[in-house]
């Protein structure tokens, strides 16, 4: 079996001309087991197979346990109908052209499950080549992603300073994640699109009701987020997806742990919500596809 790092080196080598040095902006190449720019700034491929582009360590809201929980929830298929929706958007769009290969960036990929699933769907649906790259500022997230999904390429990087040349990506995915639309527009191809997934009002309403007492906190509106997207892109596609998902008992704690609803709650509150034995959850999101022109 090929070692993880060697497979990653091969993967990155195939696409190394899309990278841009985050320090000086010059072109980069894989030399040995590192990505090196024309000015010799060097970013090693880690033993686990990812590249860390951050020049200093970052603070972020994630923690390792939360990301492992999210990985477990993703693997039991909790988000599959959404991810099928996203991959259908992509296959529909590419069905009208003949390009043999596509570049897909998941901006804010967390522990990587969404990108991996979407690329797998696309390989089943079409005969084209897809290069999937996931970036996140969380090193813990990228660590899990490269541990679990060695077919895609994983990078620790800052959304505000993406290590890519201009006009490189056919699709940028932004799934329950923060965004930086200036950077997205810079690295998107002219005919490319950004596919954003945002929660709708019913999303995890069972947990929202359990965690929050007041009506205003129980109600969620994505209006601001969607308006900000509309200000930046021309909407070419939009679909709302709503379903119920029943989790096995041992996974309910993982769902609670992965959702931001619980992050500010104390242990006592979390125990109380767990003891309510809610096992069926509403998933309610919109998938919005936007283009530059
Ligand atoms: Zn450089």
PDB file of C-alpha atoms and ligand atoms in Angstrom, residues 21 24 37 39 41, ligand 1:
ATOM      1  CA  UNK A  21       2.679  31.445  -2.346  1.00  0.00           C
ATOM      2  CA  UNK A  24       5.122  36.479  -1.785  1.00  0.00           C
ATOM      3  CA  UNK A  37       7.651  28.938  -4.525  1.00  0.00           C
ATOM      4  CA  UNK A  39      11.431  32.585  -3.937  1.00  0.00           C
ATOM      5  CA  UNK A  41       9.289  29.742   0.510  1.00  0.00           C
TER       6      UNK A  41
HETATM    7 ZN1  LIG B   1       6.998  32.808  -1.788  1.00  0.00          ZN
END
